[in-house]
mmCIF file of C-alpha atoms and ligand atoms in Angstrom:
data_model
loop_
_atom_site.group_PDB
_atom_site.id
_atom_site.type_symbol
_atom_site.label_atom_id
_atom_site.label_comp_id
_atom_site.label_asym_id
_atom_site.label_seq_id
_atom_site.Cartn_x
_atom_site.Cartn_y
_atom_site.Cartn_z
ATOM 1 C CA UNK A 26 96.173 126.361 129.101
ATOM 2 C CA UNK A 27 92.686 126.617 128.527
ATOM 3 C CA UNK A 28 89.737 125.259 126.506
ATOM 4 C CA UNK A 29 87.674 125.954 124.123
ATOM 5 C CA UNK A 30 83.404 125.503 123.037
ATOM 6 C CA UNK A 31 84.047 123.138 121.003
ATOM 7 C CA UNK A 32 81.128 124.137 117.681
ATOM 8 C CA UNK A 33 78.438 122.016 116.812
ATOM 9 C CA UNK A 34 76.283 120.573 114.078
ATOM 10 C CA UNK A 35 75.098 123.618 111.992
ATOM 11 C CA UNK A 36 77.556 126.057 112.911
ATOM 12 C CA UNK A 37 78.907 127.173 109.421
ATOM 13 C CA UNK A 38 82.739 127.596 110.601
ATOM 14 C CA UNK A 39 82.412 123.344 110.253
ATOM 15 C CA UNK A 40 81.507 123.486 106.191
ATOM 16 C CA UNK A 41 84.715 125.773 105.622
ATOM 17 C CA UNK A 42 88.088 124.664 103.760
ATOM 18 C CA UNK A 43 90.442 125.570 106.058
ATOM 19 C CA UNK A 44 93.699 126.906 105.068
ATOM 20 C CA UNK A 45 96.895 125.662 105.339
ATOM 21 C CA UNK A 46 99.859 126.755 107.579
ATOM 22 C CA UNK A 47 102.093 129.087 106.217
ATOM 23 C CA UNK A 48 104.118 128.963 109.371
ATOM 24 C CA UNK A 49 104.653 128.148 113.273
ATOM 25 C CA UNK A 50 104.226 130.699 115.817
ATOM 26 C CA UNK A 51 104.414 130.489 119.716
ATOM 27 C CA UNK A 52 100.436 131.155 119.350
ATOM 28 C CA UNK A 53 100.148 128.536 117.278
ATOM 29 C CA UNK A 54 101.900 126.772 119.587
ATOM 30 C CA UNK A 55 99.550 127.616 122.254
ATOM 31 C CA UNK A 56 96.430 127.070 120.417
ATOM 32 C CA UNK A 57 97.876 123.204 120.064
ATOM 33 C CA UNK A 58 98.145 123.109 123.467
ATOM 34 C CA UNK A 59 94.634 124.273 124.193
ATOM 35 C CA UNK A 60 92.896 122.029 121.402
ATOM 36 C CA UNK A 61 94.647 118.997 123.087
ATOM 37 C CA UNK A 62 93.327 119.808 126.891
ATOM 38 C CA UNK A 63 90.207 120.819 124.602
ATOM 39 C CA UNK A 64 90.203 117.193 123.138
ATOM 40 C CA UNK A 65 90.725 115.599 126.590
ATOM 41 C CA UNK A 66 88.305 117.898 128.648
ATOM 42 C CA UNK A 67 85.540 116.741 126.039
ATOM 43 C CA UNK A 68 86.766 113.699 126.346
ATOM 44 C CA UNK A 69 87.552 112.423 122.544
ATOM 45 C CA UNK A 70 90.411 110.737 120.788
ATOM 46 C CA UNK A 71 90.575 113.905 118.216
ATOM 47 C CA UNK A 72 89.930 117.255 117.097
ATOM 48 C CA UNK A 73 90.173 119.355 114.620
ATOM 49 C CA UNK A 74 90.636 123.511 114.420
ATOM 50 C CA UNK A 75 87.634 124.132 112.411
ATOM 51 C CA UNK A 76 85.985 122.639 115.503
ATOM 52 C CA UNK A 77 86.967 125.739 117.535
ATOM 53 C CA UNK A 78 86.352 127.946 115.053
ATOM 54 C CA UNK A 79 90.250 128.286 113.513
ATOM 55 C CA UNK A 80 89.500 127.416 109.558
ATOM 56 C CA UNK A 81 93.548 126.503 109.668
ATOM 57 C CA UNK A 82 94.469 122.972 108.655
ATOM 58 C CA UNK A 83 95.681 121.699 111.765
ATOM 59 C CA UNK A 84 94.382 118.340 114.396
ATOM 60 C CA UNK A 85 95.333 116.654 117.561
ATOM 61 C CA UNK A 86 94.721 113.565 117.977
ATOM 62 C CA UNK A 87 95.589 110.632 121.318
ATOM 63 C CA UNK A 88 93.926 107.359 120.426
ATOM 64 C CA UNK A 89 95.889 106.143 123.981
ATOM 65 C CA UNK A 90 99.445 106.140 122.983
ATOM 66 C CA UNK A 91 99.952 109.792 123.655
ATOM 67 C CA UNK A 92 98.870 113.489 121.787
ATOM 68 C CA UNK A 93 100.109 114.313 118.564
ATOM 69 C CA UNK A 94 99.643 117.293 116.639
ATOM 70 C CA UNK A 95 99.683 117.323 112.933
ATOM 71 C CA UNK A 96 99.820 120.487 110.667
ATOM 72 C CA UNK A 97 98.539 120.443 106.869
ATOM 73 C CA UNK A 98 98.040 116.874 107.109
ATOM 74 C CA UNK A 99 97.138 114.645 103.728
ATOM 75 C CA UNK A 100 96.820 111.192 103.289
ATOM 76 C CA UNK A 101 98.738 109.327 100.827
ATOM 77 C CA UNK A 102 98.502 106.073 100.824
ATOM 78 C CA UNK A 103 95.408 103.842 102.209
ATOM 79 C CA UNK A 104 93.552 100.471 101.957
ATOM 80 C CA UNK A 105 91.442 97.827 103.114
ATOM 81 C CA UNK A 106 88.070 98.072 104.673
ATOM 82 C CA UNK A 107 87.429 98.780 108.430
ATOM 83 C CA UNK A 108 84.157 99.115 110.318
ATOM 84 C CA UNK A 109 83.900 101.813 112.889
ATOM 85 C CA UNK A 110 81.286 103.117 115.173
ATOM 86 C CA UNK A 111 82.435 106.388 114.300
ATOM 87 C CA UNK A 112 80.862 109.555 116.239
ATOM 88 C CA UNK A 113 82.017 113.397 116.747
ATOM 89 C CA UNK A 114 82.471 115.747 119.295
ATOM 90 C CA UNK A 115 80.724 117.939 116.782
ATOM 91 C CA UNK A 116 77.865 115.726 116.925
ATOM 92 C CA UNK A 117 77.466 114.885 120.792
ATOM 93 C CA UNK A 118 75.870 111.917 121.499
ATOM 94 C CA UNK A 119 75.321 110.498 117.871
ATOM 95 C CA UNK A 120 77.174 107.927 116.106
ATOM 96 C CA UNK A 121 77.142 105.855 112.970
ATOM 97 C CA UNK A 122 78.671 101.870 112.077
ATOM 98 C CA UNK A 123 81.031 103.330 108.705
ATOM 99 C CA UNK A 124 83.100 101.650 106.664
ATOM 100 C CA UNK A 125 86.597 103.388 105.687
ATOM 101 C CA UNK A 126 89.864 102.390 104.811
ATOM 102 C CA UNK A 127 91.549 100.168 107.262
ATOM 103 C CA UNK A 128 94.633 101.543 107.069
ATOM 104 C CA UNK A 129 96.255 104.902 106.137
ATOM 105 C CA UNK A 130 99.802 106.734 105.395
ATOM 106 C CA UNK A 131 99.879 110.365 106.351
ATOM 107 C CA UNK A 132 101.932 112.971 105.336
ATOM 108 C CA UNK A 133 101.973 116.169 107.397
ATOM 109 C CA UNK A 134 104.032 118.492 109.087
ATOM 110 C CA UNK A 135 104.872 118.463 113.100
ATOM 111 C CA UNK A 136 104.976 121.961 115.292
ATOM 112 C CA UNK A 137 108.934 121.674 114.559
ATOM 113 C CA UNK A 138 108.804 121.890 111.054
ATOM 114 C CA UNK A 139 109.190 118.048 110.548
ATOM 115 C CA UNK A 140 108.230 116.257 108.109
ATOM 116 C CA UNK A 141 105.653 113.348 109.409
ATOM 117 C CA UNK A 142 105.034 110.103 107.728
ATOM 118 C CA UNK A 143 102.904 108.111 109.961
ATOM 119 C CA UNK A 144 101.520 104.176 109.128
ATOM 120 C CA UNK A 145 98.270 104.441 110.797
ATOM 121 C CA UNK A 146 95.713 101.143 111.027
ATOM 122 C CA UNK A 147 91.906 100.976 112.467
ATOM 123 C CA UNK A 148 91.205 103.882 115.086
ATOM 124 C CA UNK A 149 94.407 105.790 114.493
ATOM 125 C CA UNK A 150 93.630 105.540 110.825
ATOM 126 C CA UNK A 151 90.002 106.375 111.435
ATOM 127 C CA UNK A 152 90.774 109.271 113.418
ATOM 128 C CA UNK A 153 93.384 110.658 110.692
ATOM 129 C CA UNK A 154 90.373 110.124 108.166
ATOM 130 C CA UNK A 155 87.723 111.989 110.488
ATOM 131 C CA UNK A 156 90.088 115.164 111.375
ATOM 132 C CA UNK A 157 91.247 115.431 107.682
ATOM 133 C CA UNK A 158 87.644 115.130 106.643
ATOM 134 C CA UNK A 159 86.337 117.861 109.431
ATOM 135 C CA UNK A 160 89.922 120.347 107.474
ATOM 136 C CA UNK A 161 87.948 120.092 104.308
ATOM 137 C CA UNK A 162 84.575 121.265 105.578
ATOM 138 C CA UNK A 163 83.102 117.758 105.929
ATOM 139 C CA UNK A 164 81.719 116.075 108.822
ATOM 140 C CA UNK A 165 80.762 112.310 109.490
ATOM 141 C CA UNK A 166 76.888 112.693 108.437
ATOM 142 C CA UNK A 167 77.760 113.109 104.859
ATOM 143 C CA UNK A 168 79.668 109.668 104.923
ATOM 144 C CA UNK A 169 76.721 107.629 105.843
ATOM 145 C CA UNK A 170 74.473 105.847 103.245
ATOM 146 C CA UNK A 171 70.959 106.783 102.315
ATOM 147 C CA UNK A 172 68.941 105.397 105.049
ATOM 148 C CA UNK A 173 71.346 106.335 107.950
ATOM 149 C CA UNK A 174 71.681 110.037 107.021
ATOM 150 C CA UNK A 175 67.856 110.319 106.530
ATOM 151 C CA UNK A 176 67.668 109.349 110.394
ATOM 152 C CA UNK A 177 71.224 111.097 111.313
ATOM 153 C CA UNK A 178 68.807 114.685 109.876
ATOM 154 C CA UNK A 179 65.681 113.577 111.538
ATOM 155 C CA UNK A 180 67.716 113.661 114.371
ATOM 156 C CA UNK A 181 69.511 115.952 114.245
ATOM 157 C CA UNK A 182 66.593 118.683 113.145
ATOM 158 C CA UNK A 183 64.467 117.521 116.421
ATOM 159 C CA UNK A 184 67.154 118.461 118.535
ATOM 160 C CA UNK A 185 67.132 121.721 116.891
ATOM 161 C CA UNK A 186 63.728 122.008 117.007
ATOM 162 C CA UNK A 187 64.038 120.768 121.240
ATOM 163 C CA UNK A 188 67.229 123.174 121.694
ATOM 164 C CA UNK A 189 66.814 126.107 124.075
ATOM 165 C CA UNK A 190 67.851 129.562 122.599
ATOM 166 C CA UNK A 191 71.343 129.852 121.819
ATOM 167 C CA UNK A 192 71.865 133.033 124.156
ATOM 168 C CA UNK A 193 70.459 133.286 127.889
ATOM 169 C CA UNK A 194 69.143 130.658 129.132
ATOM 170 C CA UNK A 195 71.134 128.107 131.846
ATOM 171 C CA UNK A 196 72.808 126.479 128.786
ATOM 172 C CA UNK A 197 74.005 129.486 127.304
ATOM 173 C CA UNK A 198 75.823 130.508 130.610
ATOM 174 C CA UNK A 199 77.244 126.874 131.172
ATOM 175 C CA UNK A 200 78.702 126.572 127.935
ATOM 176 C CA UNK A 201 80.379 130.347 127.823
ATOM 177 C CA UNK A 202 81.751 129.327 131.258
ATOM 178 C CA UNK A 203 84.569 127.132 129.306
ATOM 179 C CA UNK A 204 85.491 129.646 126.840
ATOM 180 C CA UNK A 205 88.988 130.611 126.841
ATOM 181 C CA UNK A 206 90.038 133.185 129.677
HETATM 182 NI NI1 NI B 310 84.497 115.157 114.436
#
């Protein structure tokens, strides 16, 4: 097993579609694996492949009852209204009080081919909404209302403007330390 950088705001891998998944391999497989120590190393309740750079429509997700993979994943059913302080591994360090649906149905596929139909309420159902939103190129910033994505950017560009290079420095080397072997 091994994990992976997990990509940040501004990377463009995280405004992709990803595809969906023709079929299961024993790489696949392995990349589930990885995403899930990925997930726990980081530490967060989900994420999604764009997230490590796969544009393939695949999450894992443990919200505390255990991981759970879930391939091509749609939701079909949801309601009520939930509010979440809802952040992002993409985003480290940032969060955001959102409103979504308190309660979702989703439809996906499992690493053995199975059909999944899952009844999901409040964090599960949050998390389901956040990984499916992060397959379709969209992350949690784009959710928020007027006022909180005007600070989420001012933000957001400061740290850009505060980041050391990308390549070189003591970051750099700490951060390509924890790419896959
Ligand atoms: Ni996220």
């Amino acid at each position: 097993m091994a994990t992976y950088d997990i990509r940040t705001f501004g990377d463009p891998v995280l405004r992709q579609r990803a595809a969906d998944i023709e079929d299961v391999d024993e790489a696949l497989v392995r990349l589930a694996e990885d995403m899930i120590e990925t997930m726990y190393d980081a530490p967060g309740v989900g994420l999604a492949a764009p997230q490590i750079g796969v544009e393939r429509r695949m999450f894992v997700y443990d919200v505390g009852d255990g991981p759970g993979v879930v391939l091509n994943p749609r939701i079909v059913e949801s309601d009520g209204e939930w509010s979440y302080d809802e952040g992002c591994l993409s985003i480290p360090g940032l969060s955001w009080e959102l409103v979504r649906p308190k309660r979702v149905r989703l439809a996906g596929v499992d690493l053995d081919g199975n059909e999944l139909d899952v009844d999901a309420d409040e964090l599960l159902a949050r998390c389901f909404q956040h990984e499916i939103d992060h397959l379709d190129g969209v992350l949690v910033v784009e959710r928020l209302d007027e006022a909180q994505r005007k600070e989420a950017m001012r933000v957001l560009r400061q740290r850009a403007l505060d980041a050391p290079p990308p390549r070189g420095g003591p970051a750099g080397r700490v951060l390509s330390a924890r790419s896959p072997s």
